mmCIF file of C-alpha atoms in Angstrom:
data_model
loop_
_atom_site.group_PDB
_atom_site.id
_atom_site.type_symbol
_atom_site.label_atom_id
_atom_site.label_comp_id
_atom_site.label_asym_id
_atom_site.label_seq_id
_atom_site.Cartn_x
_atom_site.Cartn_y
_atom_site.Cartn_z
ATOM 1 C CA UNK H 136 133.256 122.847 36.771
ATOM 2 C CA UNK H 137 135.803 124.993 34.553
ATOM 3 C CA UNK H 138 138.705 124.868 32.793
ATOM 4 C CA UNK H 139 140.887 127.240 35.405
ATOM 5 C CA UNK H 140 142.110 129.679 35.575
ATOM 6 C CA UNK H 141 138.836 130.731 33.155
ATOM 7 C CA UNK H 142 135.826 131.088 35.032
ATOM 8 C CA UNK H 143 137.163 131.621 38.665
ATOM 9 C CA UNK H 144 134.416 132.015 40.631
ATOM 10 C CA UNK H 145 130.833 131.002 42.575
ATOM 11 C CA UNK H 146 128.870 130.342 39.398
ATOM 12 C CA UNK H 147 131.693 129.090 36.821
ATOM 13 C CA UNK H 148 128.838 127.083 34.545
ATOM 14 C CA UNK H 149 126.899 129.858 34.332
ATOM 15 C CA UNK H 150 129.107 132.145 32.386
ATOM 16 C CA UNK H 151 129.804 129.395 30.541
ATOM 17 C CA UNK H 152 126.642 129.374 29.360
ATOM 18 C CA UNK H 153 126.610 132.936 28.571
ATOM 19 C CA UNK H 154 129.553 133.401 26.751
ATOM 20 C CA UNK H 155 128.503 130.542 24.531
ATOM 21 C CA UNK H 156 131.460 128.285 24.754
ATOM 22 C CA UNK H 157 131.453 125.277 23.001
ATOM 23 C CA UNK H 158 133.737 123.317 25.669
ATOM 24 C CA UNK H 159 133.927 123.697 29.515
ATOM 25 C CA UNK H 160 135.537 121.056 31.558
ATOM 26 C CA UNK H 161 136.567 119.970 34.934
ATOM 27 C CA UNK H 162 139.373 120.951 36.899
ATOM 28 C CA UNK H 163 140.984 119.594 40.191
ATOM 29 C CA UNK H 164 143.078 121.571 42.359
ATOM 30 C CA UNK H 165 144.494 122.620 45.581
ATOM 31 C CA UNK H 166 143.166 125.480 47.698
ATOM 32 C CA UNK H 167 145.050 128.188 48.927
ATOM 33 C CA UNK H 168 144.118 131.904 50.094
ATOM 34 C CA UNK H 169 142.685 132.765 46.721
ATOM 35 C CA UNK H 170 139.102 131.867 45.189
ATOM 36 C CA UNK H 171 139.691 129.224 42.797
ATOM 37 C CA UNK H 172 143.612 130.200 42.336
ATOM 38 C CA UNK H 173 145.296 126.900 43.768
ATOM 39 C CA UNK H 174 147.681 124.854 41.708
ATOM 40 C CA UNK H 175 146.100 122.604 39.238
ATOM 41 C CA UNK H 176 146.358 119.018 39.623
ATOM 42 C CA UNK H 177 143.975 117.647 37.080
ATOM 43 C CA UNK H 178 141.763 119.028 34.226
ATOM 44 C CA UNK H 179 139.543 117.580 31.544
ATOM 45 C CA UNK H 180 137.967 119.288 28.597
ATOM 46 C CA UNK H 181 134.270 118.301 27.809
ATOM 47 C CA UNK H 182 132.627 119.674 24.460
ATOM 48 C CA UNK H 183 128.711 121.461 25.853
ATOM 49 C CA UNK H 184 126.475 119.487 23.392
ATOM 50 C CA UNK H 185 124.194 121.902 21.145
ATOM 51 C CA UNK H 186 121.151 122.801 23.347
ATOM 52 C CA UNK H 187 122.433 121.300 26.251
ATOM 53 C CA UNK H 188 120.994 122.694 29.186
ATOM 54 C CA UNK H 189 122.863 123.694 32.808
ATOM 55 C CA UNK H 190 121.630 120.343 34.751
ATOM 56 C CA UNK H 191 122.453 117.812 32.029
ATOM 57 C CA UNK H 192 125.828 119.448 31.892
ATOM 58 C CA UNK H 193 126.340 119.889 35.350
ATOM 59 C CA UNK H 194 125.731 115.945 35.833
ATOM 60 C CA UNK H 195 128.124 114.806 32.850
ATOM 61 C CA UNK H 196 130.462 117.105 34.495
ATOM 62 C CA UNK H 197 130.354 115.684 38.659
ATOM 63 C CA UNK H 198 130.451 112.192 36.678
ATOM 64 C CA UNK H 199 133.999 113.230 35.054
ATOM 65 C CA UNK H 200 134.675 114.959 38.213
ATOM 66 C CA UNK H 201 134.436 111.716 40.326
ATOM 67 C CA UNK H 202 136.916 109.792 37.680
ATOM 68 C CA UNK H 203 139.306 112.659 37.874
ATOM 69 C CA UNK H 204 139.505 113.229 41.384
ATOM 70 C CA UNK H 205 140.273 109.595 41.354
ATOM 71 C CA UNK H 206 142.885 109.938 39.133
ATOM 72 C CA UNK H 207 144.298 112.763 40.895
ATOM 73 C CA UNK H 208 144.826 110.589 44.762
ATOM 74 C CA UNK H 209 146.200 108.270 43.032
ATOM 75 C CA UNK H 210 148.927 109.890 41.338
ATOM 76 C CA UNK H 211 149.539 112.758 44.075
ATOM 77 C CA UNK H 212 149.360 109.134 46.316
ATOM 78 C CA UNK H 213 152.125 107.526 44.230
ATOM 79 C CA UNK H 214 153.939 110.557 43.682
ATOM 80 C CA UNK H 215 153.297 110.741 40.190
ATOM 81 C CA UNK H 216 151.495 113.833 39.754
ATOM 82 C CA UNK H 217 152.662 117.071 40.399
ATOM 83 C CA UNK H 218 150.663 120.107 41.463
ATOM 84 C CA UNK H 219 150.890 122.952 38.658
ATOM 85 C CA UNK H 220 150.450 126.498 39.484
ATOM 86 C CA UNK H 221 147.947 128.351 37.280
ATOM 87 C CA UNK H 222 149.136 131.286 34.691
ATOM 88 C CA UNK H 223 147.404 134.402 37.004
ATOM 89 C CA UNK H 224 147.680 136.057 33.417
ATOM 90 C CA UNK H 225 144.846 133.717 32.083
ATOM 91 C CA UNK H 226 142.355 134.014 34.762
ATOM 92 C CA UNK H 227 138.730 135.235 34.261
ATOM 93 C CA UNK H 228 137.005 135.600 37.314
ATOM 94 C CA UNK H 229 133.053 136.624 37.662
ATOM 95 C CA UNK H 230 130.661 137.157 40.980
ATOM 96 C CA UNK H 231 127.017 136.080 41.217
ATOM 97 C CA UNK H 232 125.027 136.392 38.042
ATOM 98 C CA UNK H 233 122.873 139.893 38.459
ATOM 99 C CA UNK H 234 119.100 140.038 36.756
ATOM 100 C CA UNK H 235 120.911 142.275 34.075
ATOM 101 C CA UNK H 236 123.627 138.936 33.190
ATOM 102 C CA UNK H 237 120.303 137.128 32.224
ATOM 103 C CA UNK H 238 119.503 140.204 29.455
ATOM 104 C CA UNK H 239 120.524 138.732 25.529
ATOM 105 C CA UNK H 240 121.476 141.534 23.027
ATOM 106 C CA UNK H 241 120.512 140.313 19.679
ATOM 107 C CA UNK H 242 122.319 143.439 18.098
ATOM 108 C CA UNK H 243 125.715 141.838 19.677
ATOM 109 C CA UNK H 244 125.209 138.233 20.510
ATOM 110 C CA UNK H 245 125.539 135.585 17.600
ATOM 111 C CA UNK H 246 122.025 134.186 17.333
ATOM 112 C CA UNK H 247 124.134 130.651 18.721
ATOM 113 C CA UNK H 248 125.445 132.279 21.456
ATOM 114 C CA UNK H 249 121.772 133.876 22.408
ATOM 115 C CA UNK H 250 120.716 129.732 21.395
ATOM 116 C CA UNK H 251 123.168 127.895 24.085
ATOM 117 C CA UNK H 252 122.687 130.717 26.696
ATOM 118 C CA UNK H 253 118.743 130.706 26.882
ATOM 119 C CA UNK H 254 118.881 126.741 26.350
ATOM 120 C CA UNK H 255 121.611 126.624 29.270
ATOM 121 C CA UNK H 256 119.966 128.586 31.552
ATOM 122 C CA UNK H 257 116.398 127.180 31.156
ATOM 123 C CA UNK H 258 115.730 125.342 34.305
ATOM 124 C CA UNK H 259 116.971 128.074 36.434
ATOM 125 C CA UNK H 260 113.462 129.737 36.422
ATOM 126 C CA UNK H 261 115.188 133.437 36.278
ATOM 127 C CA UNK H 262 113.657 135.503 33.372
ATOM 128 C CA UNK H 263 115.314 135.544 30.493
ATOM 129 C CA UNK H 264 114.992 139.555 29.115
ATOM 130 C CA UNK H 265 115.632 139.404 24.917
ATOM 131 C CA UNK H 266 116.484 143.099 23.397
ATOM 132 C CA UNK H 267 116.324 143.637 20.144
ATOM 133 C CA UNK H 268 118.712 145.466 17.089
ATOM 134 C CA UNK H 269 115.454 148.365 17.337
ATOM 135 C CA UNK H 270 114.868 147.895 21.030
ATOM 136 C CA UNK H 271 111.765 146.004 21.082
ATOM 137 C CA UNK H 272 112.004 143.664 24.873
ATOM 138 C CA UNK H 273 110.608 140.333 24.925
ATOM 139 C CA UNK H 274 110.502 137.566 27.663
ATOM 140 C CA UNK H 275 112.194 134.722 26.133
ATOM 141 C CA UNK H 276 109.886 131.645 27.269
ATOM 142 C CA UNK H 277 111.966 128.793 25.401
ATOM 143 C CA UNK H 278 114.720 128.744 22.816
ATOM 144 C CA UNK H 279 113.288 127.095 20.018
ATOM 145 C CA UNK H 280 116.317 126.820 17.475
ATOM 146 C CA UNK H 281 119.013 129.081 15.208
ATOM 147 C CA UNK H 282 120.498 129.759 12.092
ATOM 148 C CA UNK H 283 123.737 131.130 11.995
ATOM 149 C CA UNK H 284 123.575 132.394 8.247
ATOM 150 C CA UNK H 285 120.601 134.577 8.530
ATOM 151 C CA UNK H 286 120.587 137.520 6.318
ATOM 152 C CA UNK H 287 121.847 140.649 7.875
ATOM 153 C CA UNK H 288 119.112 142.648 6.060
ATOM 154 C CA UNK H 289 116.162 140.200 8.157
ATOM 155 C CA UNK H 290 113.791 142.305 9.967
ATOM 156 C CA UNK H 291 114.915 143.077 13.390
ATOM 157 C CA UNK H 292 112.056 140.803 14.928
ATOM 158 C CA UNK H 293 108.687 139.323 13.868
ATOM 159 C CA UNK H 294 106.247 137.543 16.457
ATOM 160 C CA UNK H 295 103.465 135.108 14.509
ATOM 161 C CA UNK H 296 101.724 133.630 17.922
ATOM 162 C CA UNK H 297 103.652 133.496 20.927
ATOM 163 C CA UNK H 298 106.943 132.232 17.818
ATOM 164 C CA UNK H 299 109.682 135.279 17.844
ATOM 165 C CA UNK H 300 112.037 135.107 15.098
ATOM 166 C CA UNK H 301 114.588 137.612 15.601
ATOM 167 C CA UNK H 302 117.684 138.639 13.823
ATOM 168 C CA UNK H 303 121.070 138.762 15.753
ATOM 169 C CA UNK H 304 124.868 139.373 15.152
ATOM 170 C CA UNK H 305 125.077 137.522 13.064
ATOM 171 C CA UNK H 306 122.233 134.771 12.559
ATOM 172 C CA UNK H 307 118.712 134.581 13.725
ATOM 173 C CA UNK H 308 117.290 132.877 16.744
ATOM 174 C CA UNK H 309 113.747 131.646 16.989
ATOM 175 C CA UNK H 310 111.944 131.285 20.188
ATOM 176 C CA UNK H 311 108.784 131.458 21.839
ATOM 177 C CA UNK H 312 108.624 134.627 23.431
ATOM 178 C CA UNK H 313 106.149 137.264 24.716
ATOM 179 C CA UNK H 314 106.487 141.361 24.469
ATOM 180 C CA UNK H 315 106.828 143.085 27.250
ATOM 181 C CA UNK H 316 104.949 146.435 27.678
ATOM 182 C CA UNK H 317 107.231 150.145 27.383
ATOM 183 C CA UNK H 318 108.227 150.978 30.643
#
């Protein structure tokens, strides 16, 4: 579930999901001695849908993955389609997800990005760890919405309840969150 050669790897959605992309896709291709390096032989773009999380996108995706693969016998079956190699120059490639890839930086993520990442990864039930521009840490508990024109001058943070509003790079991001204790 990735547009190859981006997001070679185990856990291609996932990264997805972190680097905030708007679009993902699907892509068929041949194996060979690499991880996720065989020619391509079929790839669809699909647009991630604001607040989508991992499983909703994960199904849309084996759904457009079934119709492609299709696709793909048939026309490597009629000799139609034509295995393409993929530009080595292009390729992002990424391991496992460590407990630090589930840490959000609201002094350098956009307060979207920090939106479709904690959205994203909700159902995993890994902690999401929210720093922010002063240093304050807060468990992020559910992503409750952005704006991407907040002021740049906004607070770093303010917590009314268990409601965090907190200003990122640029935007602000508004959760439900609780502070964690100094270590």
């Amino acid at each position: 579930p990735s547009l190859l050669p981006d997001n070679r790897g185990p856990d291609p959605l996932f990264w997805t999901f972190h680097a905030g992309a708007r679009e993902t896709g699907v892509t068929i291709h041949l194996m060979d001695a690499g991880l996720d390096s065989g020619p391509i032989l079929a790839q669809e773009r699909a647009a991630l849908a604001d607040g989508e999380t991992e499983e909703a996108m994960e199904a849309r995706l084996a759904t457009l993955a079934a119709d492609l693969m299709t696709r793909a016998l048939a026309g490597l079956a009629s000799g139609a389609l034509r295995p393409t190699p993929q530009d080595a120059a292009h390729a992002t490639r990424h391991g496992w997800p460590s407990a630090d890839d589930y840490a959000i930086d609201a002094a350098n993520w956009s307060a979207r990005r920090a939106w479709v990442f904690a959205r994203g990864m909700s159902g995993r039930g890994q902690p999401l760890i929210l720093t922010t521009r002063d240093g304050a840490r807060f468990h992020l508990l559910a992503a409750l919405g952005y704006d991407e024109r907040g002021a740049d001058d906004a607070a770093p943070w303010t917590l009314a309840d268990e409601t965090l509003t907190v200003a990122c790079a640029p935007g602000v991001l508004q959760c439900r969150a609780t502070q964690l204790a100094d270590e």
